[in-house]
Amino acid sequence: MNKQTLSSNRCVKALLPLIIFVVLSYEPAGAADKLVLFPPPQPKGDAVATVEVAPPPGNVGRKIFAGLKRDGRIVARGQAVIPSSGNATVKIEAMEAMQTLAGGDCELWLTISRNGLESCYPSYGDLFAHQKWDLRKPSPVMTLSDPSVWKERKLSKAENLITVHYYRYDEDYDNVGVWTWDADDKRTPEQNEIFEVGRDEYGPILQLDRADYGEKGDSDKIGLLARMAGDWNRKDGDDKFWTPDLGRDVYLIGGENRVWAQPPDISPRVVSASIDAPDRIVLGMSRLVEQSDVTPDKITIIDDQKGRQTLTATRLLSRNGKGTANDVELTLSAPLDIVRRAYEVKVDGFGTRVRALPRAILTDTNLFYDDAAVLGATYTAEGTTFRVFAPTARAMQVVIYDRATGDKGRAAHPMRATGKGIWEGNVAGDLEGKFYLYEPEGDGFTPGREVLDIYCINAVNSSARARITDLSKTNPPGWEKAKVGPVLESPVDMVVYEMHVRDFTIAANSGVEHKGKYLGFTEAGTHLPGDASIKTGLDSLTELGVTHVQLLPVQDFENDESSTNYNWGYVTSAYNTPEGWYATDINNESRIRELKQLIAALHERGIGVILDVVYNHTSNSTSFNALVPHYYYRYQPDGRLCNGSGCGNDFSSEAPMARKYILDTLKYWTKEYGVDGYRFDIMALLDLDTMKEVERELRAINPHIVLYGEAWGGGTMRPPLKPTNKENVRGTHLGGFNDNLRDAFVGYHFDNNKSAFIQSGSGINNVKHAIEGNWRDWAPTPAQAINFLSCHDNLVVWDKLKLSKPGATEAEMKEMMKLGYLLLLTSQGVPFLHGGEEFARTKFGNDNSYNAPDNINEVDWSLKKKNYDLFTYTRDLIALRKAHPVFRLRSKEQIAAWLKFHDTNSPGTVMFTIDPSGLTGETWAHVCVIANSDDAASYDFALPTGPWHVALDADGAVKGERVVEGMVRVRYKSGMVLYQQ
């Protein structure tokens, strides 16, 4: 998944539950007595452990609190009063009745409260101890007799204390933590998630010290983002920020991007009313209610003509099993007319009336779905037809402009409802080169707001308007032939090369004229300035021999297209439009023409084009909610947006017109641009039925199309929906990134210091599984395993090696990279390279460069000259793989039958043979691959019977004939490929 998830987009809009953070000024120890304080949650289960504490002096009579933490949760708690003599015995009990704690590691938190706040986590001024504890014995006991284990949580100075009070209407405080960060990214403490240090009338209290944030401990903007039990799928609301001008008492409500200087109104009220069926409304209440609170006689529903609706029943939608709920279902005696009428609901004792808005009813395909509808602007020289799906609008206009900016020529044209929620308008005359927006009207729409067509093919000026474009005028010469990519028999025949359009040519030494642009990809004959032997850009791709280029997002994404501010592009704003940042003009059709030229240039070199697409979430500035509120995104039962993406929203791929949108846009790119494949960002957040339909419809256009993605995540998807993850891609031809291989070869990506086989020779069993394409773990076929050492996310290989093998020289790091590429390109599956790493690209340790400047992200072509041996080694391996089908087996049955591992009796080494039987196109009868990861020792390996030809050794492809028999020596940190004919 792209790592914007944690660092740039910690935001999700929420409706319920509402969250309140309160930032309070510092009060010294003892001042907490002025507050009404509450105890922490009390355990309900049996004793699971005991702690004997020899308390430090001076704490007689104070309370000591204990908590056992596992997987982000406090699973057991205990407390005791420190006696006047002897040890304090703290009995720790399970939080839940009938709960048992399996043996394993826990964190033990102990706190001696010195200010009245009660928690196992320390507040400032408290004494605390933090220990690892392995619970492998029945009723284990720990004794803490050493006073040195106790530390004081110290505050820099009183005025730097920020206290966060957390309030939820649903009273669910499941191990809440608040993620904090310096908004200017200058300095944030390593332990930046803060936890509950006590409770008052608002709820949990959390604290931080301003001195820990900012370059000099004076941060003027500190982010606050609550989550439950350490789970990013349970984030609350958008990013919130403390700033000094707001004072030290600041109130925030989750889901409302506003900061209050005074406490907001949290009195009982109806927060939302959603029409889920013609005769059903679901209310979201601001607090837990009982059935007696919401009987039919206490509820009034009226329409905008003062007509009163009759209720037949109410029902609590309880999720806590306690007979209370925040959600209440209302059943009406007659269906509502949501197209022509607006409805309001009032509940006695819960504030004023609220407007009822259509929600689940919009997914009724009988009412609001038209699979055959051609949406967007359909241009002809005689006139243009506009169609838009907006079922809750009362009226719709298409507004035409002469220019990309300004009001010149503005003319509004009414549209008519044609059924199924679709509006249509026809404007006569040749509108090519003019611009348009839609203006919906009705309940829930902002009056006078003009919004972008989500189907527009030519958004301009940072998605400000849509241009009406004659696509036939955007085609390069010979386009009908050039848009046809290379025919692919199987994905295992690919060698994929990932590249960001700007990164590829923006460097001063790229030798390219159109630096950082689509056209930069098309230039032939470029080279490193001053050295014509070092090819750059397109010619370097051809020299390397890759078969496909995967472009980081080129669908129009959220940014300032006139700026040089860097962006990966994973926040899409207009899905049918190419991004304008890479075009020579942001206000006309250049982006379309120039992207087609890029595709044509690659196709002419026999290189296919794969687009990295982001349908799991969208930019918050898109028009989806502006056209159909609450339809295109998933919501949690409490009304908050789902946020499995970590980027603020999850696209509701299962909603009928949302699924149609995904299918329509992908088919458009395939037909209009000749795209050869798609890589789906966080593919598991797209439901499996949608992805199966994507596969079916795209293969009907191009039977050889490539489809793969990040087959992980999807935690917010609720049954019966199935995420498109590793488990569920079985039975499809959808591929997934094989992080098993990455972790086995170079190390776990969430631990930058973690080494693996190529650094230390560790994890040999995982290495063997990876070489087989991980069919024993998850990959149903080798064509579905996208094997990679690195990608745009996380550290590039060079930087990973530098951190995980800090003593290695540059020469040794190149040896490790060669060993990694040897394993990658001889493993079964689909090899994937992050562009520029074939000559040791570095991002200088930046593991999340989504918004880093060019000097971090650009491909430095001087490295190709410096590390030309690595480049040629990788090139030779690619040529070897392409020439020999034995490295590209089609089925796990072939792999299981033909690929065998041999005992080497040497640590940190692996040796395997492949003995294909009648494999079409293969000229080698037997193949042997050996890898030696030892830092210094060369080893002799016993070969199977007969003479063996050496095809590749530590220096690359072997020139001429080299034959060995019986034993062969493989140098340290290198590998060898041998064959028999």
CSV table of C-alpha atoms in Angstrom, one decimal, residues 721-930:
chain,number,residue,atom,x,y,z
A,721,LEU,CA,-18.4,-8.5,0.7
A,722,LYS,CA,-15.1,-10.2,0.2
A,723,PRO,CA,-11.9,-8.2,-0.1
A,724,THR,CA,-9.7,-8.9,-3.1
A,725,ASN,CA,-6.8,-10.2,-1.0
A,726,LYS,CA,-4.3,-13.0,-1.2
A,727,GLU,CA,-6.8,-15.5,0.1
A,728,ASN,CA,-9.6,-14.6,-2.3
A,729,VAL,CA,-7.7,-14.2,-5.6
A,730,ARG,CA,-7.7,-18.0,-5.9
A,731,GLY,CA,-9.9,-18.9,-8.8
A,732,THR,CA,-9.2,-15.6,-10.6
A,733,HIS,CA,-6.3,-14.4,-12.8
A,734,LEU,CA,-5.7,-11.4,-10.6
A,735,GLY,CA,-2.2,-11.0,-9.3
A,736,GLY,CA,-0.9,-9.7,-6.0
A,737,PHE,CA,2.4,-8.2,-4.8
A,738,ASN,CA,4.4,-11.0,-3.2
A,739,ASP,CA,5.7,-9.4,0.0
A,740,ASN,CA,6.6,-12.9,1.2
A,741,LEU,CA,9.5,-12.8,-1.3
A,742,ARG,CA,10.5,-9.3,-0.5
A,743,ASP,CA,10.7,-10.0,3.3
A,744,ALA,CA,12.6,-13.3,2.7
A,745,PHE,CA,15.2,-11.7,0.4
A,746,VAL,CA,15.8,-8.2,1.8
A,747,GLY,CA,13.9,-8.0,5.1
A,748,TYR,CA,10.6,-6.9,6.7
A,749,HIS,CA,9.7,-3.5,5.3
A,750,PHE,CA,8.3,-2.1,8.6
A,751,ASP,CA,11.6,-2.6,10.3
A,752,ASN,CA,14.3,-0.7,8.3
A,753,ASN,CA,17.0,-2.4,10.3
A,754,LYS,CA,15.8,-5.9,9.7
A,755,SER,CA,18.0,-8.0,7.5
A,756,ALA,CA,17.2,-11.2,5.6
A,757,PHE,CA,18.9,-13.6,3.3
A,758,ILE,CA,21.0,-11.3,1.1
A,759,GLN,CA,22.4,-9.5,4.1
A,760,SER,CA,22.8,-12.3,6.6
A,761,GLY,CA,21.8,-15.6,5.1
A,762,SER,CA,18.8,-15.9,7.4
A,763,GLY,CA,15.4,-17.4,6.8
A,764,ILE,CA,16.4,-20.1,4.4
A,765,ASN,CA,13.0,-21.8,4.4
A,766,ASN,CA,11.2,-18.6,3.6
A,767,VAL,CA,13.8,-18.1,0.8
A,768,LYS,CA,12.9,-21.5,-0.7
A,769,HIS,CA,9.2,-20.8,-0.6
A,770,ALA,CA,9.9,-17.4,-2.4
A,771,ILE,CA,12.0,-19.0,-5.1
A,772,GLU,CA,9.0,-21.4,-5.8
A,773,GLY,CA,6.7,-18.3,-6.2
A,774,ASN,CA,5.2,-18.8,-2.8
A,775,TRP,CA,2.7,-21.3,-4.1
A,776,ARG,CA,2.9,-23.1,-0.7
A,777,ASP,CA,1.8,-19.9,1.1
A,778,TRP,CA,-0.7,-18.1,-1.0
A,779,ALA,CA,-0.1,-17.7,-4.8
A,780,PRO,CA,-2.4,-20.0,-6.7
A,781,THR,CA,-0.3,-19.7,-9.9
A,782,PRO,CA,3.1,-18.2,-10.6
A,783,ALA,CA,1.4,-15.6,-12.9
A,784,GLN,CA,-0.3,-14.2,-9.8
A,785,ALA,CA,2.9,-13.6,-7.7
A,786,ILE,CA,4.3,-10.2,-8.4
A,787,ASN,CA,7.8,-10.6,-7.0
A,788,PHE,CA,9.7,-7.5,-5.9
A,789,LEU,CA,12.6,-6.4,-3.7
A,790,SER,CA,11.3,-2.8,-3.4
A,791,CYS,CA,8.8,-0.4,-4.9
A,792,HIS,CA,8.0,3.2,-4.6
A,793,ASP,CA,6.8,2.6,-1.0
A,794,ASN,CA,9.3,2.1,1.8
A,795,LEU,CA,13.1,2.1,1.4
A,796,VAL,CA,14.8,1.4,-2.0
A,797,VAL,CA,17.1,-1.6,-1.8
A,798,TRP,CA,20.3,0.5,-1.5
A,799,ASP,CA,18.9,2.4,1.5
A,800,LYS,CA,17.5,-0.8,3.1
A,801,LEU,CA,21.0,-2.4,2.8
A,802,LYS,CA,22.7,0.7,4.2
A,803,LEU,CA,20.5,0.6,7.3
A,804,SER,CA,20.3,-3.2,7.8
A,805,LYS,CA,24.0,-3.8,7.1
A,806,PRO,CA,25.5,-0.5,8.4
A,807,GLY,CA,29.1,-1.7,8.1
A,808,ALA,CA,29.0,-2.7,4.5
A,809,THR,CA,31.1,-0.8,1.9
A,810,GLU,CA,29.5,0.4,-1.4
A,811,ALA,CA,31.2,-2.5,-3.2
A,812,GLU,CA,29.7,-4.9,-0.7
A,813,MET,CA,26.2,-3.3,-1.1
A,814,LYS,CA,26.4,-3.7,-4.9
A,815,GLU,CA,27.3,-7.4,-4.3
A,816,MET,CA,24.2,-7.8,-2.2
A,817,MET,CA,22.1,-6.1,-4.8
A,818,LYS,CA,23.4,-8.4,-7.5
A,819,LEU,CA,22.6,-11.4,-5.3
A,820,GLY,CA,19.1,-10.0,-4.7
A,821,TYR,CA,18.5,-9.6,-8.4
A,822,LEU,CA,19.9,-13.1,-9.1
A,823,LEU,CA,17.3,-14.5,-6.8
A,824,LEU,CA,14.5,-12.2,-8.0
A,825,LEU,CA,15.0,-12.9,-11.7
A,826,THR,CA,15.4,-16.7,-11.3
A,827,SER,CA,12.4,-17.1,-8.9
A,828,GLN,CA,9.1,-18.3,-10.3
A,829,GLY,CA,6.5,-15.6,-10.7
A,830,VAL,CA,6.5,-12.1,-12.2
A,831,PRO,CA,9.6,-10.0,-11.5
A,832,PHE,CA,9.1,-6.4,-10.7
A,833,LEU,CA,11.8,-3.7,-10.4
A,834,HIS,CA,11.6,-0.3,-9.0
A,835,GLY,CA,13.1,2.0,-11.7
A,836,GLY,CA,16.6,3.3,-11.2
A,837,GLU,CA,17.6,0.5,-8.8
A,838,GLU,CA,19.3,-1.4,-11.6
A,839,PHE,CA,22.1,1.1,-11.0
A,840,ALA,CA,21.7,1.5,-7.2
A,841,ARG,CA,19.2,4.4,-7.0
A,842,THR,CA,19.1,6.0,-3.5
A,843,LYS,CA,16.5,8.2,-1.8
A,844,PHE,CA,19.0,9.0,0.9
A,845,GLY,CA,17.1,7.0,3.6
A,846,ASN,CA,13.7,8.5,2.9
A,847,ASP,CA,11.2,5.6,3.2
A,848,ASN,CA,8.1,7.6,2.3
A,849,SER,CA,9.1,10.1,-0.4
A,850,TYR,CA,5.5,10.9,-1.6
A,851,ASN,CA,6.1,14.6,-1.3
A,852,ALA,CA,9.9,14.9,-1.1
A,853,PRO,CA,11.7,17.2,-3.5
A,854,ASP,CA,13.2,16.2,-6.8
A,855,ASN,CA,16.7,15.8,-5.3
A,856,ILE,CA,15.3,12.9,-3.3
A,857,ASN,CA,13.1,11.3,-5.9
A,858,GLU,CA,14.8,12.0,-9.2
A,859,VAL,CA,16.7,9.2,-11.1
A,860,ASP,CA,20.3,10.3,-11.0
A,861,TRP,CA,21.7,9.1,-14.3
A,862,SER,CA,25.3,9.5,-13.1
A,863,LEU,CA,24.7,6.5,-10.9
A,864,LYS,CA,24.3,4.4,-14.1
A,865,LYS,CA,27.9,5.3,-15.0
A,866,LYS,CA,29.2,4.8,-11.5
A,867,ASN,CA,27.4,1.4,-11.1
A,868,TYR,CA,27.4,0.2,-14.7
A,869,ASP,CA,28.5,-3.2,-13.6
A,870,LEU,CA,25.3,-3.6,-11.5
A,871,PHE,CA,23.3,-2.3,-14.5
A,872,THR,CA,24.9,-4.9,-16.9
A,873,TYR,CA,24.5,-7.7,-14.4
A,874,THR,CA,20.7,-6.9,-14.1
A,875,ARG,CA,20.5,-6.6,-17.9
A,876,ASP,CA,22.1,-10.0,-18.3
A,877,LEU,CA,19.8,-11.6,-15.8
A,878,ILE,CA,16.7,-10.2,-17.6
A,879,ALA,CA,18.0,-11.5,-20.9
A,880,LEU,CA,18.6,-14.9,-19.4
A,881,ARG,CA,15.1,-15.0,-18.0
A,882,LYS,CA,13.5,-13.9,-21.2
A,883,ALA,CA,15.5,-16.5,-23.2
A,884,HIS,CA,14.6,-19.5,-21.0
A,885,PRO,CA,11.0,-20.5,-20.1
A,886,VAL,CA,12.4,-22.7,-17.3
A,887,PHE,CA,12.4,-19.5,-15.2
A,888,ARG,CA,8.8,-18.7,-16.2
A,889,LEU,CA,6.9,-21.9,-15.4
A,890,ARG,CA,3.1,-21.6,-15.8
A,891,SER,CA,1.8,-23.7,-12.9
A,892,LYS,CA,2.5,-24.7,-9.4
A,893,GLU,CA,2.3,-28.3,-10.5
A,894,GLN,CA,5.3,-27.7,-12.9
A,895,ILE,CA,7.2,-26.0,-10.1
A,896,ALA,CA,6.5,-28.8,-7.6
A,897,ALA,CA,7.5,-31.5,-10.1
A,898,TRP,CA,10.6,-29.9,-11.6
A,899,LEU,CA,12.2,-27.5,-9.0
A,900,LYS,CA,14.2,-29.3,-6.3
A,901,PHE,CA,16.4,-27.9,-3.5
A,902,HIS,CA,19.7,-29.5,-2.6
A,903,ASP,CA,21.4,-29.7,0.7
A,904,THR,CA,24.5,-27.5,0.7
A,905,ASN,CA,25.9,-28.1,4.2
A,906,SER,CA,27.0,-24.4,4.2
A,907,PRO,CA,25.1,-21.7,6.2
A,908,GLY,CA,23.5,-18.8,4.3
A,909,THR,CA,23.4,-20.7,1.0
A,910,VAL,CA,20.7,-22.1,-1.3
A,911,MET,CA,21.0,-24.3,-4.3
A,912,PHE,CA,18.2,-25.5,-6.6
A,913,THR,CA,17.8,-27.3,-9.8
A,914,ILE,CA,15.0,-27.2,-12.4
A,915,ASP,CA,14.6,-30.2,-14.6
A,916,PRO,CA,11.9,-29.4,-17.2
A,917,SER,CA,10.4,-32.2,-19.2
A,918,GLY,CA,9.3,-31.2,-22.7
A,919,LEU,CA,9.0,-27.5,-21.8
A,920,THR,CA,8.1,-25.7,-25.1
A,921,GLY,CA,10.8,-23.3,-26.2
A,922,GLU,CA,13.4,-24.4,-23.6
A,923,THR,CA,16.9,-25.2,-24.9
A,924,TRP,CA,18.4,-26.2,-21.6
A,925,ALA,CA,17.7,-29.8,-20.3
A,926,HIS,CA,18.7,-29.0,-16.7
A,927,VAL,CA,19.3,-25.8,-14.7
A,928,CYS,CA,21.2,-25.2,-11.5
A,929,VAL,CA,21.1,-21.9,-9.5
A,930,ILE,CA,23.3,-21.3,-6.5
